[in-house]
Amino acid sequence: MPRKPIPIPHQIDYLSILDENAELDTSLEPKLSKEELLTMYRYMLLARRGDERMLLMQRQGRMGTFPQSSGHEAVSMGSVFNINKNDWHVPAYREYAGCLYRGWKLENFFLYWNGFEEGARMPEGVNDLPFCVPIASQLLHAAGIGMAMNIRKEKQVVLTYFGDGASSEGDCHEALNFASVFQAPVVFICLNNQYAISVPVHKQMRNETIAQRAIAYGMPGIRCDGNDVLAVYVATKEAVERARNGGGPSLIEAVTYRLTPHTTADDPKKYRSDAEHQKWFLREPLGRFRKYLFNKKVLTEAEDARIEAEIDAEIKAAMQAVEQLTKTDEYANPLNMFDYLYHDIPPSLQAQRDELAKHLESKNAAKKASKSSGKSKQAH
Ligand SMILES: Cc1ncc(C[n+]2csc(CCOP(=O)(O)OP(=O)(O)O)c2C)c(N)n1
């Protein structure tokens, strides 16, 4: 017969455990201790409050343009909680909660989004790559690390993240294909927040879900509620265990929503309705998880207030430390921007560096002159 059906899997699961009203499916609830639940909550809250504070600073001109993470805490925290210190964490740029849990300092965020490359330096012993702004390119790095783990016969697992927009990039396809062909221990987590800046997901793909692409790559895939930290935890736990035991990569699509603009330079009112925002605001992950912790008697009002106060002090201290640091000569010199990209600076950049150096010199000389003329006027 020249033509016959080829049976392929045609279904993927959707997982939700704690719904938007904090109603729980107890049959699916993961077994996490009080301490573990509070750790997850603390990092989600730290990410949220850090994000809010950075926005205030940006509006005051004390922070550069940055992408906010509010709304993405459950995807980041629920997934990262499944890996060990020596596993690998390869973020995009909204996984603040997971990065903080992995050992990044708040200083990393304040420096990085202020344009200081020191923010990308990982603290000692942290097996993470820094934020990756070129969309989807981090997925190739993750696939490569996973392939290296296989070659070295090491049992480390890689978690990597990308957006719905990134899923349309060639890099995403190449990474998923390579990871599958080489059975690399990589868990690909798509934070489907439904928009690539202003482009809604239905305008950049015809398929119903991103998770179903896993079928084509020959790997397990699942879609889950990305605002439900328990669902993300369970979906990732299965994928991490499979990867660690030689079962290769998986694709997880976590459906969520940005509670904020794309970056501080965006105005989402131009492309999202208030009604839509309101609907998703009610589904946001942090309040839902807090309610769950209260219902379980894991968290009390007093304990919550204590954590908030502790986080507030931590953020203030980090902000002050960075503001002091960036006033020092080592950080404040604009010539630094030329000094770290090339070992041997190309002539065109050298010319620009020389021009800027000259400009700074004359500016400094003018400043000194006006100061000393001010002083002599005062003396008269
Ligand atoms: C290779 C590349 N192309 C374009 C951009 C500009 N850009 C920055 S964010 C973004 C949208 C990304 O959308 P998505 O992957 O859904 O992630 P989200 O920002 O929503 O988390 C684009 C196109 C970029 N950073 N890198």
mmCIF file of C-alpha atoms and ligand atoms in Angstrom:
data_model
loop_
_atom_site.group_PDB
_atom_site.id
_atom_site.type_symbol
_atom_site.label_atom_id
_atom_site.label_comp_id
_atom_site.label_asym_id
_atom_site.label_seq_id
_atom_site.Cartn_x
_atom_site.Cartn_y
_atom_site.Cartn_z
ATOM 1 C CA MET A 1 0.000 0.000 0.000
ATOM 2 C CA PRO A 2 1.556 3.357 -0.963
ATOM 3 C CA ARG A 3 -0.248 5.382 1.648
ATOM 4 C CA LYS A 4 -0.969 4.429 5.276
ATOM 5 C CA PRO A 5 -1.134 6.159 8.653
ATOM 6 C CA ILE A 6 1.984 6.309 10.817
ATOM 7 C CA PRO A 7 1.004 6.084 14.469
ATOM 8 C CA ILE A 8 2.592 8.879 16.500
ATOM 9 C CA PRO A 9 1.678 10.096 19.983
ATOM 10 C CA HIS A 10 -0.961 12.786 19.609
ATOM 11 C CA GLN A 11 -1.553 13.901 23.135
ATOM 12 C CA ILE A 12 0.287 15.695 25.891
ATOM 13 C CA ASP A 13 -0.790 16.287 29.488
ATOM 14 C CA TYR A 14 -1.760 19.531 31.159
ATOM 15 C CA LEU A 15 -0.938 19.709 34.872
ATOM 16 C CA SER A 16 -2.466 21.959 37.508
ATOM 17 C CA ILE A 17 -2.423 21.245 41.253
ATOM 18 C CA LEU A 18 -3.137 24.529 43.050
ATOM 19 C CA ASP A 19 -5.678 26.607 41.156
ATOM 20 C CA GLU A 20 -6.171 30.357 41.089
ATOM 21 C CA ASN A 21 -8.430 30.211 44.160
ATOM 22 C CA ALA A 22 -5.780 28.208 46.028
ATOM 23 C CA GLU A 23 -7.989 25.099 45.758
ATOM 24 C CA LEU A 24 -5.769 22.046 45.918
ATOM 25 C CA ASP A 25 -5.868 18.651 44.222
ATOM 26 C CA THR A 26 -4.521 16.700 47.189
ATOM 27 C CA SER A 27 -3.973 13.570 45.092
ATOM 28 C CA LEU A 28 -1.299 15.439 43.103
ATOM 29 C CA GLU A 29 0.172 17.539 45.927
ATOM 30 C CA PRO A 30 3.959 17.015 46.205
ATOM 31 C CA LYS A 31 5.425 16.040 49.542
ATOM 32 C CA LEU A 32 7.442 19.065 50.582
ATOM 33 C CA SER A 33 8.451 19.843 54.162
ATOM 34 C CA LYS A 34 7.502 23.062 55.924
ATOM 35 C CA GLU A 35 11.094 24.219 55.596
ATOM 36 C CA GLU A 36 11.165 23.507 51.846
ATOM 37 C CA LEU A 37 7.873 25.313 51.266
ATOM 38 C CA LEU A 38 9.064 28.357 53.196
ATOM 39 C CA THR A 39 12.336 28.398 51.268
ATOM 40 C CA MET A 40 10.426 28.448 47.988
ATOM 41 C CA TYR A 41 8.168 31.211 49.276
ATOM 42 C CA ARG A 42 11.050 33.307 50.533
ATOM 43 C CA TYR A 43 12.871 33.310 47.190
ATOM 44 C CA MET A 44 9.686 34.019 45.250
ATOM 45 C CA LEU A 45 9.009 36.965 47.540
ATOM 46 C CA LEU A 46 12.600 38.194 47.348
ATOM 47 C CA ALA A 47 12.404 38.128 43.537
ATOM 48 C CA ARG A 48 9.089 40.019 43.552
ATOM 49 C CA ARG A 49 10.221 42.688 46.008
ATOM 50 C CA GLY A 50 13.609 43.038 44.280
ATOM 51 C CA ASP A 51 11.812 43.521 40.968
ATOM 52 C CA GLU A 52 9.507 46.161 42.445
ATOM 53 C CA ARG A 53 12.438 48.021 44.011
ATOM 54 C CA MET A 54 14.430 47.965 40.783
ATOM 55 C CA LEU A 55 11.460 49.516 38.979
ATOM 56 C CA LEU A 56 11.364 52.383 41.483
ATOM 57 C CA MET A 57 15.099 52.866 41.041
ATOM 58 C CA GLN A 58 14.801 52.816 37.269
ATOM 59 C CA ARG A 59 12.097 55.488 37.400
ATOM 60 C CA GLN A 60 14.435 57.577 39.576
ATOM 61 C CA GLY A 61 17.253 57.208 37.042
ATOM 62 C CA ARG A 62 19.254 54.909 39.336
ATOM 63 C CA MET A 63 18.928 51.750 37.226
ATOM 64 C CA GLY A 64 19.132 50.996 33.499
ATOM 65 C CA THR A 65 16.421 49.432 31.358
ATOM 66 C CA PHE A 66 15.603 45.949 32.580
ATOM 67 C CA PRO A 67 13.087 43.133 32.036
ATOM 68 C CA GLN A 68 10.866 42.558 35.043
ATOM 69 C CA SER A 69 10.218 39.150 36.475
ATOM 70 C CA SER A 70 6.957 39.695 38.400
ATOM 71 C CA GLY A 71 4.532 36.896 37.543
ATOM 72 C CA HIS A 72 7.248 34.412 36.578
ATOM 73 C CA GLU A 73 8.295 33.400 40.098
ATOM 74 C CA ALA A 74 6.456 30.068 40.134
ATOM 75 C CA VAL A 75 8.005 28.800 36.904
ATOM 76 C CA SER A 76 11.473 29.725 38.061
ATOM 77 C CA MET A 77 11.227 28.554 41.672
ATOM 78 C CA GLY A 78 9.111 25.445 41.111
ATOM 79 C CA SER A 79 11.607 24.145 38.572
ATOM 80 C CA VAL A 80 14.946 25.116 40.102
ATOM 81 C CA PHE A 81 14.016 23.544 43.420
ATOM 82 C CA ASN A 82 14.571 20.151 41.788
ATOM 83 C CA ILE A 83 18.258 20.506 40.993
ATOM 84 C CA ASN A 84 21.413 20.227 43.069
ATOM 85 C CA LYS A 85 24.220 22.706 43.504
ATOM 86 C CA ASN A 86 26.442 20.988 40.924
ATOM 87 C CA ASP A 87 23.703 20.716 38.291
ATOM 88 C CA TRP A 88 23.529 23.529 35.738
ATOM 89 C CA HIS A 89 21.083 26.438 35.572
ATOM 90 C CA VAL A 90 20.969 28.315 32.267
ATOM 91 C CA PRO A 91 18.482 31.199 32.499
ATOM 92 C CA ALA A 92 17.105 33.632 29.933
ATOM 93 C CA TYR A 93 16.397 36.882 31.846
ATOM 94 C CA ARG A 94 13.232 36.577 33.928
ATOM 95 C CA GLU A 95 14.232 33.768 36.302
ATOM 96 C CA TYR A 96 15.106 36.008 39.262
ATOM 97 C CA ALA A 97 13.700 33.704 41.958
ATOM 98 C CA GLY A 98 15.664 30.696 40.733
ATOM 99 C CA CYS A 99 18.861 32.702 40.302
ATOM 100 C CA LEU A 100 18.656 34.011 43.866
ATOM 101 C CA TYR A 101 18.016 30.498 45.144
ATOM 102 C CA ARG A 102 21.054 29.253 43.220
ATOM 103 C CA GLY A 103 23.276 31.764 45.028
ATOM 104 C CA TRP A 104 23.279 34.897 42.883
ATOM 105 C CA LYS A 105 23.479 38.055 44.972
ATOM 106 C CA LEU A 106 21.016 40.915 44.605
ATOM 107 C CA GLU A 107 24.159 42.878 43.720
ATOM 108 C CA ASN A 108 24.429 40.777 40.530
ATOM 109 C CA PHE A 109 21.044 42.113 39.386
ATOM 110 C CA PHE A 110 21.687 45.738 40.342
ATOM 111 C CA LEU A 111 25.062 45.740 38.609
ATOM 112 C CA TYR A 112 24.005 43.823 35.512
ATOM 113 C CA TRP A 113 20.959 45.962 34.758
ATOM 114 C CA ASN A 114 23.030 49.061 35.350
ATOM 115 C CA GLY A 115 25.363 48.003 32.571
ATOM 116 C CA PHE A 116 28.261 46.663 34.663
ATOM 117 C CA GLU A 117 29.589 43.387 33.360
ATOM 118 C CA GLU A 118 30.632 42.455 36.912
ATOM 119 C CA GLY A 119 26.948 41.628 37.429
ATOM 120 C CA ALA A 120 27.417 38.638 35.133
ATOM 121 C CA ARG A 121 30.171 37.146 37.297
ATOM 122 C CA MET A 122 28.770 34.188 39.120
ATOM 123 C CA PRO A 123 29.628 33.808 42.801
ATOM 124 C CA GLU A 124 32.140 31.041 43.539
ATOM 125 C CA GLY A 125 30.669 27.548 43.243
ATOM 126 C CA VAL A 126 27.505 28.573 41.375
ATOM 127 C CA ASN A 127 27.057 26.427 38.249
ATOM 128 C CA ASP A 128 24.950 28.984 36.402
ATOM 129 C CA LEU A 129 25.391 30.900 33.192
ATOM 130 C CA PRO A 130 24.565 34.614 33.404
ATOM 131 C CA PHE A 131 21.409 36.154 31.909
ATOM 132 C CA CYS A 132 21.179 35.765 28.161
ATOM 133 C CA VAL A 133 19.475 38.550 26.238
ATOM 134 C CA PRO A 134 20.058 37.300 22.646
ATOM 135 C CA ILE A 135 16.818 35.377 22.410
ATOM 136 C CA ALA A 136 17.108 31.543 22.468
ATOM 137 C CA SER A 137 20.904 31.455 22.202
ATOM 138 C CA GLN A 138 21.170 30.152 25.776
ATOM 139 C CA LEU A 139 19.365 26.977 24.676
ATOM 140 C CA LEU A 140 22.331 25.997 22.535
ATOM 141 C CA HIS A 141 24.674 26.573 25.454
ATOM 142 C CA ALA A 142 22.449 24.351 27.580
ATOM 143 C CA ALA A 143 22.344 21.592 24.952
ATOM 144 C CA GLY A 144 26.146 21.763 24.721
ATOM 145 C CA ILE A 145 26.574 21.501 28.479
ATOM 146 C CA GLY A 146 24.223 18.518 28.516
ATOM 147 C CA MET A 147 26.171 16.811 25.740
ATOM 148 C CA ALA A 148 29.392 17.449 27.683
ATOM 149 C CA MET A 149 27.867 15.782 30.762
ATOM 150 C CA ASN A 150 27.230 12.662 28.702
ATOM 151 C CA ILE A 151 30.759 12.645 27.268
ATOM 152 C CA ARG A 152 32.205 13.044 30.767
ATOM 153 C CA LYS A 153 29.806 10.391 32.070
ATOM 154 C CA GLU A 154 28.672 12.780 34.787
ATOM 155 C CA LYS A 155 25.182 12.725 36.190
ATOM 156 C CA GLN A 156 24.573 16.477 36.229
ATOM 157 C CA VAL A 157 21.357 17.833 34.789
ATOM 158 C CA VAL A 158 20.816 21.146 32.973
ATOM 159 C CA LEU A 159 17.736 23.348 33.397
ATOM 160 C CA THR A 160 17.258 26.006 30.778
ATOM 161 C CA TYR A 161 14.550 28.600 30.119
ATOM 162 C CA PHE A 162 13.077 30.476 27.182
ATOM 163 C CA GLY A 163 10.006 32.465 26.208
ATOM 164 C CA ASP A 164 7.162 31.741 23.793
ATOM 165 C CA GLY A 165 8.775 34.166 21.330
ATOM 166 C CA ALA A 166 12.086 32.336 21.636
ATOM 167 C CA SER A 167 10.330 29.116 20.625
ATOM 168 C CA SER A 168 10.113 30.529 17.079
ATOM 169 C CA GLU A 169 13.878 31.053 16.805
ATOM 170 C CA GLY A 170 16.108 28.687 14.834
ATOM 171 C CA ASP A 171 18.392 28.333 17.864
ATOM 172 C CA CYS A 172 15.506 26.791 19.793
ATOM 173 C CA HIS A 173 14.936 24.165 17.121
ATOM 174 C CA GLU A 174 18.639 23.336 16.888
ATOM 175 C CA ALA A 175 19.004 23.015 20.639
ATOM 176 C CA LEU A 176 15.972 20.750 21.043
ATOM 177 C CA ASN A 177 17.021 18.604 18.105
ATOM 178 C CA PHE A 178 20.637 18.233 19.240
ATOM 179 C CA ALA A 179 19.639 17.508 22.817
ATOM 180 C CA SER A 180 17.263 14.828 21.600
ATOM 181 C CA VAL A 181 19.667 13.227 19.121
ATOM 182 C CA PHE A 182 22.425 13.096 21.755
ATOM 183 C CA GLN A 183 20.014 12.304 24.602
ATOM 184 C CA ALA A 184 21.485 15.174 26.568
ATOM 185 C CA PRO A 185 20.213 15.558 30.154
ATOM 186 C CA VAL A 186 18.547 18.927 29.545
ATOM 187 C CA VAL A 187 15.147 20.110 30.739
ATOM 188 C CA PHE A 188 13.847 22.862 28.446
ATOM 189 C CA ILE A 189 11.364 25.118 30.229
ATOM 190 C CA CYS A 190 9.280 27.508 28.187
ATOM 191 C CA LEU A 191 7.849 30.431 30.152
ATOM 192 C CA ASN A 192 4.877 30.999 27.919
ATOM 193 C CA ASN A 193 3.792 34.438 29.110
ATOM 194 C CA GLN A 194 1.746 34.725 25.910
ATOM 195 C CA TYR A 195 3.562 37.694 24.392
ATOM 196 C CA ALA A 196 6.890 38.340 22.709
ATOM 197 C CA ILE A 197 6.962 42.022 23.582
ATOM 198 C CA SER A 198 3.751 43.070 21.771
ATOM 199 C CA VAL A 199 3.276 39.964 19.591
ATOM 200 C CA PRO A 200 0.674 37.572 21.025
ATOM 201 C CA VAL A 201 1.584 33.918 20.823
ATOM 202 C CA HIS A 202 -1.237 33.069 18.378
ATOM 203 C CA LYS A 203 0.335 35.432 15.831
ATOM 204 C CA GLN A 204 3.648 33.611 15.822
ATOM 205 C CA MET A 205 2.542 29.977 15.735
ATOM 206 C CA ARG A 206 -0.402 27.913 14.495
ATOM 207 C CA ASN A 207 -0.023 25.040 16.945
ATOM 208 C CA GLU A 208 -2.245 24.748 19.985
ATOM 209 C CA THR A 209 0.620 24.393 22.479
ATOM 210 C CA ILE A 210 4.383 24.728 22.568
ATOM 211 C CA ALA A 211 4.642 21.494 24.556
ATOM 212 C CA GLN A 212 3.334 19.436 21.619
ATOM 213 C CA ARG A 213 6.547 20.195 19.727
ATOM 214 C CA ALA A 214 8.205 17.694 22.063
ATOM 215 C CA ILE A 215 6.469 14.926 20.107
ATOM 216 C CA ALA A 216 8.215 15.999 16.921
ATOM 217 C CA TYR A 217 11.590 16.102 18.685
ATOM 218 C CA GLY A 218 11.079 12.634 20.144
ATOM 219 C CA MET A 219 11.084 13.703 23.760
ATOM 220 C CA PRO A 220 8.490 13.848 26.539
ATOM 221 C CA GLY A 221 6.554 17.097 26.779
ATOM 222 C CA ILE A 222 4.030 18.518 29.204
ATOM 223 C CA ARG A 223 2.089 21.779 29.604
ATOM 224 C CA CYS A 224 1.443 23.043 33.101
ATOM 225 C CA ASP A 225 -0.016 26.006 34.925
ATOM 226 C CA GLY A 226 3.016 28.255 35.211
ATOM 227 C CA ASN A 227 1.412 30.273 38.000
ATOM 228 C CA ASP A 228 1.138 27.137 40.125
ATOM 229 C CA VAL A 229 4.481 26.530 41.788
ATOM 230 C CA LEU A 230 3.425 22.999 42.828
ATOM 231 C CA ALA A 231 2.542 21.969 39.261
ATOM 232 C CA VAL A 232 5.835 23.338 37.929
ATOM 233 C CA TYR A 233 7.679 21.520 40.720
ATOM 234 C CA VAL A 234 6.053 18.168 39.917
ATOM 235 C CA ALA A 235 6.446 18.489 36.128
ATOM 236 C CA THR A 236 10.125 19.394 36.508
ATOM 237 C CA LYS A 237 10.790 16.693 39.103
ATOM 238 C CA GLU A 238 9.695 14.015 36.621
ATOM 239 C CA ALA A 239 11.825 15.523 33.853
ATOM 240 C CA VAL A 240 14.917 15.973 36.051
ATOM 241 C CA GLU A 241 14.731 12.396 37.355
ATOM 242 C CA ARG A 242 14.387 11.088 33.810
ATOM 243 C CA ALA A 243 17.346 13.157 32.594
ATOM 244 C CA ARG A 244 19.517 12.091 35.526
ATOM 245 C CA ASN A 245 18.754 8.441 34.852
ATOM 246 C CA GLY A 246 19.786 8.571 31.218
ATOM 247 C CA GLY A 247 16.311 9.253 29.815
ATOM 248 C CA GLY A 248 17.378 12.331 27.837
ATOM 249 C CA PRO A 249 15.753 15.750 27.482
ATOM 250 C CA SER A 250 12.199 16.965 28.094
ATOM 251 C CA LEU A 251 10.168 20.012 27.184
ATOM 252 C CA ILE A 252 7.938 21.756 29.723
ATOM 253 C CA GLU A 253 5.622 24.575 28.725
ATOM 254 C CA ALA A 254 4.553 26.633 31.735
ATOM 255 C CA VAL A 255 1.712 29.021 30.933
ATOM 256 C CA THR A 256 2.033 32.301 32.780
ATOM 257 C CA TYR A 257 1.621 36.057 32.326
ATOM 258 C CA ARG A 258 3.820 39.107 32.727
ATOM 259 C CA LEU A 259 2.345 41.305 35.439
ATOM 260 C CA THR A 260 4.475 44.162 34.144
ATOM 261 C CA PRO A 261 5.665 45.744 30.905
ATOM 262 C CA HIS A 262 8.090 43.684 28.805
ATOM 263 C CA THR A 263 10.909 45.916 30.034
ATOM 264 C CA THR A 264 10.923 49.301 31.699
ATOM 265 C CA ALA A 265 10.945 50.783 28.164
ATOM 266 C CA ASP A 266 7.614 49.223 27.154
ATOM 267 C CA ASP A 267 3.955 50.229 27.491
ATOM 268 C CA PRO A 268 1.743 47.103 27.473
ATOM 269 C CA LYS A 269 -1.437 49.191 27.448
ATOM 270 C CA LYS A 270 -0.785 49.562 23.720
ATOM 271 C CA TYR A 271 -1.338 45.836 23.117
ATOM 272 C CA ARG A 272 -3.012 44.226 26.194
ATOM 273 C CA SER A 273 -6.463 45.126 27.466
ATOM 274 C CA ASP A 274 -7.114 46.077 31.093
ATOM 275 C CA ALA A 275 -9.647 43.239 31.300
ATOM 276 C CA GLU A 276 -7.037 40.693 30.228
ATOM 277 C CA HIS A 277 -4.483 42.057 32.670
ATOM 278 C CA GLN A 278 -7.020 41.996 35.480
ATOM 279 C CA LYS A 279 -7.987 38.389 34.719
ATOM 280 C CA TRP A 280 -4.383 37.236 34.865
ATOM 281 C CA PHE A 281 -3.537 39.408 37.836
ATOM 282 C CA LEU A 282 -6.044 37.364 39.849
ATOM 283 C CA ARG A 283 -4.191 34.205 38.819
ATOM 284 C CA GLU A 284 -0.755 35.454 39.829
ATOM 285 C CA PRO A 285 1.514 32.919 41.528
ATOM 286 C CA LEU A 286 2.694 34.520 44.751
ATOM 287 C CA GLY A 287 -0.669 35.340 46.384
ATOM 288 C CA ARG A 288 -1.943 31.892 45.480
ATOM 289 C CA PHE A 289 1.044 30.176 47.081
ATOM 290 C CA ARG A 290 0.823 32.399 50.163
ATOM 291 C CA LYS A 291 -2.832 31.392 50.574
ATOM 292 C CA TYR A 292 -1.850 27.720 50.291
ATOM 293 C CA LEU A 293 0.812 28.167 52.981
ATOM 294 C CA PHE A 294 -1.693 29.880 55.280
ATOM 295 C CA ASN A 295 -4.268 27.139 54.670
ATOM 296 C CA LYS A 296 -1.620 24.534 55.492
ATOM 297 C CA LYS A 297 -0.598 26.498 58.602
ATOM 298 C CA VAL A 298 2.958 26.631 57.340
ATOM 299 C CA LEU A 299 2.925 30.430 57.349
ATOM 300 C CA THR A 300 1.390 32.889 59.804
ATOM 301 C CA GLU A 301 0.796 36.636 59.511
ATOM 302 C CA ALA A 302 3.625 37.277 61.976
ATOM 303 C CA GLU A 303 6.083 35.038 60.141
ATOM 304 C CA ASP A 304 5.112 36.597 56.807
ATOM 305 C CA ALA A 305 5.713 40.103 58.195
ATOM 306 C CA ARG A 306 9.091 38.967 59.561
ATOM 307 C CA ILE A 307 10.149 37.594 56.140
ATOM 308 C CA GLU A 308 8.992 40.817 54.429
ATOM 309 C CA ALA A 309 11.043 42.943 56.841
ATOM 310 C CA GLU A 310 14.110 40.751 56.412
ATOM 311 C CA ILE A 311 13.836 40.958 52.616
ATOM 312 C CA ASP A 312 13.348 44.720 52.722
ATOM 313 C CA ALA A 313 16.556 45.139 54.736
ATOM 314 C CA GLU A 314 18.437 42.769 52.419
ATOM 315 C CA ILE A 315 17.384 44.744 49.325
ATOM 316 C CA LYS A 316 18.270 48.102 50.908
ATOM 317 C CA ALA A 317 21.710 46.864 51.970
ATOM 318 C CA ALA A 318 22.460 45.464 48.493
ATOM 319 C CA MET A 319 21.311 48.665 46.794
ATOM 320 C CA GLN A 320 23.483 50.810 49.028
ATOM 321 C CA ALA A 321 26.492 48.546 48.516
ATOM 322 C CA VAL A 322 26.132 48.754 44.722
ATOM 323 C CA GLU A 323 25.604 52.511 44.723
ATOM 324 C CA GLN A 324 28.808 52.959 46.754
ATOM 325 C CA LEU A 325 30.730 50.535 44.560
ATOM 326 C CA THR A 326 29.693 52.142 41.292
ATOM 327 C CA LYS A 327 30.928 55.529 42.486
ATOM 328 C CA THR A 328 34.480 54.217 42.768
ATOM 329 C CA ASP A 329 36.973 54.941 39.963
ATOM 330 C CA GLU A 330 37.089 51.294 38.986
ATOM 331 C CA TYR A 331 33.385 51.274 38.069
ATOM 332 C CA ALA A 332 32.591 54.901 37.268
ATOM 333 C CA ASN A 333 35.088 55.362 34.435
ATOM 334 C CA PRO A 334 33.191 55.397 31.077
ATOM 335 C CA LEU A 335 36.352 54.195 29.306
ATOM 336 C CA ASN A 336 35.709 50.781 30.881
ATOM 337 C CA MET A 337 33.225 50.006 28.133
ATOM 338 C CA PHE A 338 36.080 49.657 25.660
ATOM 339 C CA ASP A 339 38.306 47.581 27.861
ATOM 340 C CA TYR A 340 36.679 44.189 28.290
ATOM 341 C CA LEU A 341 35.487 43.080 24.880
ATOM 342 C CA TYR A 342 38.717 42.616 22.912
ATOM 343 C CA HIS A 343 42.181 41.517 23.912
ATOM 344 C CA ASP A 344 43.572 43.664 21.095
ATOM 345 C CA ILE A 345 41.200 46.539 20.527
ATOM 346 C CA PRO A 346 40.437 47.153 16.802
ATOM 347 C CA PRO A 347 41.671 50.510 15.408
ATOM 348 C CA SER A 348 38.140 51.902 14.897
ATOM 349 C CA LEU A 349 37.289 51.334 18.565
ATOM 350 C CA GLN A 350 40.698 52.614 19.658
ATOM 351 C CA ALA A 351 39.943 55.854 17.806
ATOM 352 C CA GLN A 352 36.590 56.163 19.611
ATOM 353 C CA ARG A 353 38.287 55.406 22.933
ATOM 354 C CA ASP A 354 40.905 58.106 22.314
ATOM 355 C CA GLU A 355 38.210 60.623 21.394
ATOM 356 C CA LEU A 356 36.214 59.865 24.533
ATOM 357 C CA ALA A 357 39.366 60.014 26.689
ATOM 358 C CA LYS A 358 40.135 63.464 25.265
ATOM 359 C CA HIS A 359 36.571 64.620 25.856
ATOM 360 C CA LEU A 360 36.631 63.391 29.459
ATOM 361 C CA GLU A 361 39.961 65.073 30.066
ATOM 362 C CA SER A 362 38.728 68.444 28.821
ATOM 363 C CA LYS A 363 35.488 68.023 30.802
ATOM 364 C CA ASN A 364 37.468 67.315 33.963
ATOM 365 C CA ALA A 365 39.797 70.241 33.295
ATOM 366 C CA ALA A 366 36.771 72.558 32.817
ATOM 367 C CA LYS A 367 35.232 71.240 36.054
ATOM 368 C CA LYS A 368 38.468 71.876 37.964
ATOM 369 C CA ALA A 369 38.772 75.360 36.477
ATOM 370 C CA SER A 370 35.211 76.327 37.418
ATOM 371 C CA LYS A 371 35.746 74.951 40.936
ATOM 372 C CA SER A 372 38.906 76.971 41.460
ATOM 373 C CA SER A 373 37.346 80.142 40.007
ATOM 374 C CA GLY A 374 34.398 79.607 42.398
ATOM 375 C CA LYS A 375 36.843 79.331 45.266
ATOM 376 C CA SER A 376 38.748 82.487 44.292
ATOM 377 C CA LYS A 377 35.452 84.403 43.927
ATOM 378 C CA GLN A 378 34.482 83.289 47.450
ATOM 379 C CA ALA A 379 37.877 84.516 48.734
ATOM 380 C CA HIS A 380 37.270 88.013 47.343
HETATM 381 C C1 LIG B 1 18.168 37.301 18.767
HETATM 382 C C2 LIG B 1 17.323 38.431 19.284
HETATM 383 N N1 LIG B 1 16.365 38.960 18.502
HETATM 384 C C3 LIG B 1 15.599 39.966 18.973
HETATM 385 C C4 LIG B 1 15.795 40.441 20.253
HETATM 386 C C5 LIG B 1 14.911 41.581 20.784
HETATM 387 N N2 LIG B 1 13.964 41.037 21.779
HETATM 388 C C6 LIG B 1 14.215 41.171 23.091
HETATM 389 S S1 LIG B 1 13.059 40.425 24.008
HETATM 390 C C7 LIG B 1 12.199 39.907 22.654
HETATM 391 C C8 LIG B 1 10.932 39.113 22.798
HETATM 392 C C9 LIG B 1 11.153 37.820 23.494
HETATM 393 O O1 LIG B 1 9.924 37.215 23.756
HETATM 394 P P1 LIG B 1 9.804 35.862 24.522
HETATM 395 O O2 LIG B 1 10.793 34.887 24.011
HETATM 396 O O3 LIG B 1 8.381 35.461 24.509
HETATM 397 O O4 LIG B 1 10.285 36.201 26.011
HETATM 398 P P2 LIG B 1 9.688 37.220 27.072
HETATM 399 O O5 LIG B 1 10.464 38.487 26.911
HETATM 400 O O6 LIG B 1 8.231 37.376 26.827
HETATM 401 O O7 LIG B 1 9.966 36.582 28.395
HETATM 402 C C10 LIG B 1 12.827 40.330 21.497
HETATM 403 C C11 LIG B 1 12.335 40.052 20.139
HETATM 404 C C12 LIG B 1 16.812 39.867 21.026
HETATM 405 N N3 LIG B 1 17.047 40.246 22.286
HETATM 406 N N4 LIG B 1 17.554 38.853 20.542
#
